[in-house]
Coordinates of C-alpha atoms in Angstrom, one line a residue:
M1 CA -0.5 16.7 14.5
S2 CA 2.0 14.2 15.7
A3 CA 2.3 13.3 19.4
Q4 CA 5.3 14.3 21.4
M5 CA 7.0 11.8 23.7
Y6 CA 8.1 12.8 27.2
A7 CA 9.2 10.5 30.0
G8 CA 11.0 13.0 32.3
S9 CA 10.0 14.4 35.6
S10 CA 8.1 17.7 36.0
K11 CA 8.8 20.6 38.3
D12 CA 6.4 21.5 41.0
T13 CA 5.1 24.6 39.3
R14 CA 2.4 25.5 36.9
R15 CA 4.8 27.8 34.9
P16 CA 2.6 30.9 34.8
E17 CA 5.1 32.6 32.5
L18 CA 4.3 30.2 29.7
P19 CA 1.7 31.1 27.0
R20 CA -1.8 29.6 27.4
L21 CA -2.7 27.0 24.8
T22 CA -4.9 28.6 22.1
R23 CA -5.3 28.5 18.3
S24 CA -2.7 31.4 18.2
V25 CA -0.2 29.3 20.1
K26 CA -0.9 26.1 18.1
P27 CA -2.4 27.4 14.8
A28 CA -5.3 25.2 13.7
E29 CA -8.1 26.2 11.5
A30 CA -11.5 25.5 13.1
A31 CA -13.6 23.0 11.1
P32 CA -17.3 23.8 10.5
I33 CA -19.6 22.5 13.2
R34 CA -21.3 19.4 11.9
I35 CA -21.3 17.3 15.2
V36 CA -23.0 18.4 18.4
H37 CA -22.1 16.6 21.6
L38 CA -23.9 16.4 24.9
G39 CA -21.7 15.6 27.9
L40 CA -18.4 17.5 27.6
G41 CA -16.1 15.5 29.8
A42 CA -12.8 13.8 29.8
F43 CA -14.0 10.6 28.1
H44 CA -15.6 12.5 25.2
R45 CA -12.3 14.3 24.7
S46 CA -10.2 11.2 24.8
H47 CA -12.5 9.2 22.6
Q48 CA -15.0 10.8 20.1
A49 CA -13.0 14.0 19.7
W50 CA -9.8 12.0 19.1
Y51 CA -11.4 9.8 16.5
T52 CA -12.8 12.8 14.7
Q53 CA -9.5 14.5 14.6
H54 CA -7.9 11.4 13.1
A55 CA -10.6 10.9 10.5
G56 CA -9.4 11.4 6.9
D57 CA -11.9 14.2 6.4
S58 CA -11.5 15.8 9.8
S59 CA -11.2 19.3 8.2
E60 CA -15.0 19.0 7.4
W61 CA -16.1 18.0 10.8
G62 CA -16.0 20.3 13.8
I63 CA -17.6 19.5 17.2
A64 CA -19.7 21.8 19.4
S65 CA -19.6 20.2 22.8
F66 CA -22.0 21.0 25.6
T67 CA -21.4 20.3 29.3
G68 CA -23.6 18.1 31.4
R69 CA -23.4 19.0 35.1
R70 CA -20.5 21.5 35.3
P71 CA -20.4 24.6 33.2
D72 CA -16.8 25.4 34.2
A73 CA -15.5 22.6 31.9
A74 CA -16.8 24.7 28.9
A75 CA -15.4 27.9 30.3
G76 CA -11.9 26.6 30.6
L77 CA -11.9 25.0 27.2
S78 CA -13.4 28.1 25.6
E79 CA -10.5 30.2 26.8
Q80 CA -8.3 27.8 24.8
D81 CA -10.4 28.0 21.6
G82 CA -11.5 24.4 22.2
L83 CA -7.9 23.1 22.2
Y84 CA -6.5 20.8 24.8
T85 CA -3.6 18.3 25.2
L86 CA -4.3 14.6 25.2
V87 CA -1.7 12.8 27.3
E88 CA -1.4 9.1 26.5
R89 CA 0.1 7.5 29.5
A90 CA 2.0 4.2 28.9
D91 CA 4.4 2.3 31.0
G92 CA 7.3 3.7 29.1
G93 CA 6.3 7.4 29.3
D94 CA 3.8 10.0 28.2
S95 CA 3.0 11.2 24.7
F96 CA 1.3 14.6 24.1
E97 CA -1.0 15.6 21.3
V98 CA -3.0 18.8 20.8
I99 CA -6.7 17.9 19.9
T100 CA -8.3 20.6 17.7
S101 CA -11.6 18.9 16.7
I102 CA -13.7 20.7 19.3
V103 CA -14.4 24.2 17.9
E104 CA -17.0 25.3 20.4
A105 CA -17.4 24.4 24.1
A106 CA -20.7 25.5 25.6
D107 CA -22.5 25.4 28.9
G108 CA -25.2 22.7 28.8
G109 CA -27.6 25.3 30.3
D110 CA -27.4 27.3 27.1
V111 CA -30.3 25.4 25.6
G112 CA -31.0 28.1 23.0
R113 CA -27.6 27.6 21.5
L114 CA -28.0 23.8 21.6
A115 CA -31.3 24.1 19.8
E116 CA -29.8 26.5 17.2
L117 CA -27.0 24.1 16.4
I118 CA -29.1 21.0 16.2
A119 CA -31.6 22.8 14.0
A120 CA -28.9 23.8 11.6
R121 CA -29.0 22.0 8.3
R122 CA -25.3 21.2 8.2
T123 CA -25.4 19.4 11.6
A124 CA -25.4 15.7 10.8
V125 CA -24.5 13.9 14.0
V126 CA -25.4 14.3 17.7
T127 CA -23.2 12.2 20.1
L128 CA -24.0 11.5 23.7
T129 CA -21.9 10.8 26.8
V130 CA -24.4 11.7 29.5
T131 CA -24.0 8.7 31.8
E132 CA -26.3 5.7 32.1
A133 CA -28.6 7.3 34.7
A134 CA -29.4 10.3 32.5
Y135 CA -31.7 8.3 30.2
G136 CA -34.4 8.2 32.9
L137 CA -35.3 4.6 32.4
G138 CA -36.7 2.5 35.2
S139 CA -35.8 -1.1 35.9
D140 CA -38.5 -2.1 33.4
G141 CA -36.7 -0.4 30.6
H142 CA -39.3 2.4 30.1
L143 CA -39.0 6.1 30.7
D144 CA -39.8 6.8 34.3
S145 CA -41.9 9.9 33.8
T146 CA -42.5 10.1 37.6
A147 CA -38.8 10.7 38.4
P148 CA -38.5 14.2 39.7
A149 CA -36.1 15.5 37.1
I150 CA -38.0 14.0 34.2
A151 CA -41.3 15.1 35.5
A152 CA -40.0 18.7 35.9
D153 CA -38.7 18.7 32.4
L154 CA -42.0 17.5 31.0
R155 CA -43.8 20.4 32.7
L156 CA -41.3 22.8 31.3
L157 CA -41.7 21.4 27.8
A158 CA -45.4 21.6 28.1
A159 CA -45.3 25.2 29.2
G160 CA -43.3 26.3 26.2
S161 CA -40.8 29.1 25.9
A162 CA -43.1 31.7 27.5
T163 CA -41.8 30.8 30.9
G164 CA -38.2 31.6 29.9
R165 CA -37.1 28.4 31.5
F166 CA -35.6 25.4 29.7
P167 CA -35.2 21.6 30.5
A168 CA -32.5 20.7 32.9
T169 CA -31.8 17.1 31.9
P170 CA -29.8 16.1 28.8
L171 CA -32.8 14.1 27.7
G172 CA -35.2 17.1 27.9
R173 CA -32.7 19.4 26.2
L174 CA -32.2 17.0 23.3
V175 CA -36.0 16.6 22.8
L176 CA -36.4 20.4 22.8
A177 CA -33.5 20.7 20.3
L178 CA -35.0 18.0 18.0
A179 CA -38.3 20.0 18.1
A180 CA -36.3 23.0 16.8
R181 CA -34.8 20.9 14.0
R182 CA -38.2 19.7 13.0
G183 CA -39.4 23.3 12.9
S184 CA -36.4 24.4 10.8
G185 CA -37.0 21.7 8.2
A186 CA -33.3 20.6 8.4
G187 CA -34.1 17.0 7.8
P188 CA -32.7 13.7 9.3
L189 CA -29.7 13.2 11.5
A190 CA -28.1 10.5 13.6
V191 CA -28.0 10.4 17.4
V192 CA -25.0 8.3 18.5
C193 CA -25.1 7.0 22.1
C194 CA -21.7 6.5 23.6
D195 CA -22.7 5.6 27.1
N196 CA -22.0 2.2 28.7
L197 CA -25.4 0.6 28.1
A198 CA -26.4 -2.6 26.4
H199 CA -28.3 -1.7 23.1
N200 CA -27.5 1.9 23.8
G201 CA -28.9 3.2 20.6
K202 CA -32.2 1.5 21.4
V203 CA -32.1 2.9 25.0
A204 CA -31.5 6.4 23.6
R205 CA -34.3 6.0 21.2
Q206 CA -36.7 4.7 23.8
A207 CA -35.8 7.5 26.2
V208 CA -36.1 10.3 23.6
L209 CA -39.4 8.9 22.2
G210 CA -40.7 8.4 25.7
M211 CA -40.2 12.0 26.6
A212 CA -41.3 13.3 23.1
E213 CA -44.5 11.3 23.3
A214 CA -45.3 12.7 26.7
F215 CA -44.7 16.2 25.3
D216 CA -45.9 16.2 21.7
A217 CA -47.1 13.1 19.8
E218 CA -46.5 14.8 16.4
L219 CA -42.8 15.4 17.4
A220 CA -42.5 11.8 18.4
A221 CA -43.8 10.7 15.0
W222 CA -41.3 13.0 13.3
I223 CA -38.4 11.6 15.3
R224 CA -39.4 8.1 14.4
A225 CA -39.4 9.0 10.7
N226 CA -36.2 11.2 10.6
I227 CA -33.8 10.4 13.5
S228 CA -31.6 7.3 13.5
F229 CA -30.2 6.1 16.8
V230 CA -26.8 4.5 16.4
S231 CA -25.5 1.9 18.9
T232 CA -21.9 1.9 19.9
S233 CA -19.4 0.1 22.1
V234 CA -16.8 2.6 23.4
D235 CA -13.6 1.9 25.2
R236 CA -10.8 4.0 26.6
I237 CA -9.8 4.3 30.2
T238 CA -9.7 8.0 31.1
P239 CA -9.0 8.9 34.7
R240 CA -9.5 12.3 36.3
T241 CA -6.8 14.9 35.5
T242 CA -4.6 16.1 38.4
D243 CA -2.6 19.2 39.0
A244 CA 0.5 17.1 38.4
D245 CA -0.7 16.4 34.9
L246 CA -1.0 20.1 34.2
V247 CA 2.6 20.5 35.4
A248 CA 3.8 17.7 33.1
V249 CA 2.1 19.2 30.1
A250 CA 3.7 22.6 30.7
S251 CA 7.1 21.0 31.2
A252 CA 6.9 18.9 28.1
C253 CA 5.0 21.2 25.7
G254 CA 6.1 24.7 26.6
Y255 CA 2.6 26.1 27.1
R256 CA 0.0 26.2 29.8
D257 CA -3.0 24.0 29.3
E258 CA -5.7 24.2 32.0
S259 CA -7.8 21.4 30.4
P260 CA -5.6 18.5 29.5
V261 CA -6.9 14.9 29.4
V262 CA -4.9 11.9 30.5
T263 CA -5.7 8.5 28.9
E264 CA -4.3 5.1 28.1
P265 CA -2.9 4.3 24.6
F266 CA -5.6 1.7 24.0
R267 CA -8.8 2.8 22.3
D268 CA -11.8 1.1 20.6
W269 CA -15.0 2.1 19.0
V270 CA -17.6 -0.2 17.4
L271 CA -20.7 1.4 15.7
S272 CA -23.9 0.0 14.2
G273 CA -26.6 2.0 12.6
A274 CA -27.4 4.5 9.9
F275 CA -26.1 8.0 9.3
P276 CA -28.7 9.7 7.1
A277 CA -26.9 13.0 6.9
G278 CA -23.3 11.7 6.6
R279 CA -20.5 11.1 9.2
P280 CA -16.7 11.5 9.5
R281 CA -14.5 8.7 8.2
W282 CA -13.9 7.4 11.7
E283 CA -12.8 4.1 10.3
D284 CA -9.6 5.8 9.2
A285 CA -8.8 6.2 12.9
G286 CA -9.6 2.5 13.6
A287 CA -13.3 2.6 14.3
T288 CA -15.3 -0.5 13.3
F289 CA -18.8 -0.6 11.7
V290 CA -20.8 -3.7 12.2
D291 CA -24.3 -5.0 11.5
D292 CA -24.7 -6.8 14.9
I293 CA -23.1 -4.9 17.8
E294 CA -24.6 -6.8 20.7
P295 CA -21.7 -9.3 21.1
F296 CA -19.2 -6.4 21.2
E297 CA -21.4 -4.4 23.7
N298 CA -21.7 -7.4 26.0
R299 CA -17.9 -8.1 25.8
K300 CA -17.2 -4.5 26.9
L301 CA -20.0 -4.2 29.5
W302 CA -19.3 -7.6 31.1
L303 CA -15.6 -8.0 30.9
L304 CA -14.3 -4.4 31.2
N305 CA -17.1 -2.5 32.9
G306 CA -18.2 -5.5 35.0
A307 CA -14.6 -6.0 36.3
H308 CA -14.3 -2.3 37.0
S309 CA -17.5 -2.4 39.1
L310 CA -16.3 -5.5 41.0
L311 CA -12.9 -3.9 41.7
A312 CA -14.5 -0.6 42.6
Y313 CA -16.7 -2.2 45.4
A314 CA -14.4 -5.0 46.6
G315 CA -11.3 -2.9 46.2
Q316 CA -12.5 0.0 48.4
L317 CA -13.9 -2.5 51.0
R318 CA -10.4 -4.0 51.1
G319 CA -8.6 -0.7 51.4
H320 CA -7.6 0.1 47.8
T321 CA -8.1 3.4 46.0
T322 CA -7.1 2.6 42.3
V323 CA -7.8 -0.1 39.8
A324 CA -4.2 -1.1 39.6
Q325 CA -4.0 -1.5 43.4
A326 CA -7.2 -3.6 43.5
L327 CA -6.1 -5.9 40.7
A328 CA -2.8 -6.6 42.5
D329 CA -4.9 -7.9 45.5
P330 CA -5.2 -11.7 44.9
G331 CA -8.7 -11.7 46.5
C332 CA -9.9 -9.1 44.0
R333 CA -8.1 -10.7 41.1
E334 CA -9.6 -14.1 41.8
A335 CA -13.1 -12.6 42.0
V336 CA -12.6 -10.9 38.7
E337 CA -11.3 -14.0 36.9
A338 CA -14.2 -16.0 38.2
F339 CA -16.7 -13.4 36.9
W340 CA -14.9 -13.4 33.6
D341 CA -15.3 -17.1 33.4
E342 CA -19.0 -16.9 33.9
A343 CA -19.4 -14.0 31.4
A344 CA -17.3 -15.6 28.7
A345 CA -19.6 -18.6 28.7
H346 CA -22.2 -16.3 27.1
L347 CA -20.0 -14.4 24.7
T348 CA -19.7 -16.2 21.4
G349 CA -18.2 -15.3 18.0
A350 CA -14.7 -15.7 16.6
D351 CA -14.3 -11.9 16.2
L352 CA -14.6 -11.3 19.9
R353 CA -11.2 -13.0 20.7
I354 CA -12.2 -13.3 24.4
G355 CA -8.8 -14.8 25.5
D356 CA -6.9 -11.9 23.9
Y357 CA -9.4 -9.4 25.2
R358 CA -9.0 -10.6 28.8
A359 CA -5.2 -10.6 28.6
A360 CA -5.3 -7.1 27.3
L361 CA -7.6 -6.0 30.1
L362 CA -5.2 -7.4 32.7
A363 CA -2.4 -5.4 31.2
R364 CA -4.5 -2.2 31.0
F365 CA -5.8 -2.5 34.5
G366 CA -2.3 -3.2 35.8
N367 CA -0.9 0.1 34.3
A368 CA -0.1 1.8 37.6
R369 CA 0.6 5.1 35.8
I370 CA -3.1 5.3 35.0
A371 CA -4.5 6.3 38.4
H372 CA -8.1 5.2 37.7
N373 CA -9.9 5.9 41.1
L374 CA -12.3 3.3 42.4
A375 CA -14.5 5.9 44.0
Q376 CA -15.2 7.4 40.5
I377 CA -16.1 4.0 39.0
A378 CA -18.3 3.1 42.0
M379 CA -20.8 5.9 41.3
D380 CA -24.4 5.0 40.1
G381 CA -24.1 1.4 41.0
S382 CA -27.8 0.6 40.9
T383 CA -27.8 1.6 37.2
K384 CA -24.5 0.0 36.3
L385 CA -25.1 -3.4 37.9
R386 CA -28.3 -3.9 35.9
L387 CA -26.1 -4.0 32.8
R388 CA -22.9 -5.5 34.1
A389 CA -23.8 -8.1 36.7
V390 CA -27.5 -9.0 36.4
P391 CA -27.5 -10.3 32.8
V392 CA -24.6 -12.6 33.6
L393 CA -26.4 -13.8 36.8
R394 CA -29.6 -14.5 34.9
A395 CA -27.8 -16.2 32.0
E396 CA -25.8 -18.5 34.4
R397 CA -28.9 -19.5 36.3
A398 CA -30.8 -20.2 33.1
A399 CA -28.0 -22.5 32.1
G400 CA -28.4 -24.4 35.4
R401 CA -25.5 -22.9 37.2
T402 CA -25.5 -20.7 40.3
G403 CA -24.0 -17.5 38.9
A404 CA -22.0 -17.2 42.1
A405 CA -19.3 -14.9 40.7
A406 CA -21.9 -12.4 39.3
A407 CA -23.8 -12.6 42.6
R408 CA -20.6 -11.9 44.4
M409 CA -20.3 -8.6 42.6
I410 CA -23.8 -7.7 43.7
A411 CA -23.0 -8.7 47.2
A412 CA -19.9 -6.5 47.2
W413 CA -22.0 -3.6 46.1
M414 CA -24.5 -4.2 48.8
D415 CA -21.6 -4.3 51.4
Y416 CA -20.2 -1.1 49.8
T417 CA -23.6 0.8 50.1
R418 CA -23.4 0.6 53.9
L419 CA -20.5 3.2 53.7
D420 CA -19.0 1.8 56.9
F421 CA -15.5 1.0 55.6
P422 CA -12.4 3.1 56.2
G423 CA -12.3 6.1 53.8
A424 CA -16.0 5.8 52.8
G425 CA -17.8 9.1 52.0
D426 CA -20.9 10.1 53.9
K427 CA -23.2 10.1 50.9
L428 CA -23.9 7.4 48.3
A429 CA -23.5 8.7 44.7
D430 CA -26.4 6.8 43.1
P431 CA -29.7 7.9 41.4
L432 CA -31.5 5.5 43.8
A433 CA -29.6 6.6 46.9
A434 CA -32.7 7.2 48.9
D435 CA -34.1 3.8 48.0
V436 CA -30.9 2.1 48.9
Q437 CA -30.6 3.9 52.2
A438 CA -34.2 3.0 53.0
A439 CA -33.5 -0.7 52.2
S440 CA -30.5 -0.5 54.5
T441 CA -32.7 0.0 57.5
L442 CA -34.3 -3.4 56.9
P443 CA -33.1 -6.5 58.7
G444 CA -31.0 -9.2 56.9
T445 CA -32.8 -11.0 54.2
R446 CA -35.4 -8.3 53.7
R447 CA -32.6 -5.8 52.9
I448 CA -31.0 -8.2 50.4
A449 CA -34.4 -8.8 48.6
T450 CA -35.2 -5.1 48.6
L451 CA -31.9 -4.1 47.1
L452 CA -32.2 -6.8 44.5
G453 CA -35.6 -5.4 43.5
L454 CA -33.8 -2.2 42.6
L455 CA -31.6 -4.0 40.1
G456 CA -34.2 -6.0 38.1
P457 CA -37.7 -7.2 38.1
G458 CA -38.3 -10.4 40.0
L459 CA -34.8 -10.7 41.5
G460 CA -36.0 -9.8 44.9
E461 CA -38.7 -12.5 44.8
D462 CA -36.3 -15.3 43.8
A463 CA -35.5 -16.9 47.2
A464 CA -32.6 -18.9 45.8
V465 CA -30.9 -15.7 44.5
V466 CA -31.6 -13.8 47.7
S467 CA -30.1 -16.7 49.7
L468 CA -27.0 -16.9 47.4
I469 CA -26.2 -13.2 47.7
E470 CA -26.8 -13.2 51.4
S471 CA -24.3 -16.0 51.8
L472 CA -21.8 -13.9 49.7
C473 CA -22.2 -10.7 51.6
G474 CA -19.0 -10.0 53.7
T475 CA -16.8 -12.3 51.7
L476 CA -14.8 -9.4 50.2
T477 CA -14.8 -7.0 53.1
E478 CA -11.7 -8.1 54.9
P479 CA -8.7 -5.6 54.4
A480 CA -6.1 -7.0 52.0
V481 CA -3.0 -8.5 53.5
P482 CA 0.1 -6.4 52.4
A483 CA 2.4 -8.3 50.1

């Protein structure tokens, strides 16, 4: 279905007289469910669902998508038969496209339905966008079975279905569903991790096997033999949808859509791994399949995601609310460029085209029509910085340099976690919030060392790193000077 261009203004109304978007309003035959997704959210709908719709064999690949934290996302989408409008927001205007590839939207708490679908023989692919923190790995890279949510799920798995209760974490639910597939004899499938993690396929495998081994050693052995874990690098900036976006869709499209998604025109998907039960022809939509994904992962994690984190912390400290605003601040821009210089020294390969990639990022970040909120990006910092800042810091120091730009990102995060800047919330959104808050009661250098210990083994014991970051704290906290 072709996209419709619209660059006009919208009225301040939701147009209740218009019909609600459904498969009756926009006729589209539902494809058979062969992909199950965990983590129904805006990014999944702007990325994996878009690629699946644009695959040459899309009529053979329907998606059943399960929510993570909020069941209401599934309820709203179900009322529209899984349809929603994808709004591509460019400098010159918006384009609108109805996405039809999601044929079932379900509450993540419906673990019985999840197990039923993953146990079905025709299901070939499970995709994941459950956030970095959901894999339950500690700073040592192994499953933290003592974490309260993981420990609770392990107890429920051990108790079996007799309790009438099911796992609450995506990881626990997936392990239970894979046990159902093993029981049904449906055979192999691929698990495709689409979260922003280095070696994300390996991370997903380690997390799933860690929980499976703690639950049932025979299940873990079956997973090793039958389930492939595909690594990916995913990229498409997707901000939160606003009421104004709903109005714009109604005005441009002539129907009401309560679940549209706004995104940028740019998109990228690189995958590496086996699909033993088949997959859509995503390459028809521009996806790339490679043997070695690590350089592409690092390019995305360090240059895009790393810059996002730096802008999220420094930008809010300096009074900004969106990526575009922060990038326009010379102080933030200089910090980003310095970090990119450090990261680029450890990104090799002609296919990476680092110069072009950086130039494209500046254009994408500067798109003021994409209101990518810094507060949204800033969440889960202790998990994100392990992947976005720490590897560059370690690589720079191993090369005999200070790693000051990467260290400055970490320092900005430490300043941010005090939550004492104008507009700060009263709670830190982080899986280690209690540890961060406890560290914040410590004096000076001890606070820095303790917080560093949360980001990676040995960092807090490195006196030179502690001293460097202590010297950088406060250097990005001054409010920006208006132009």
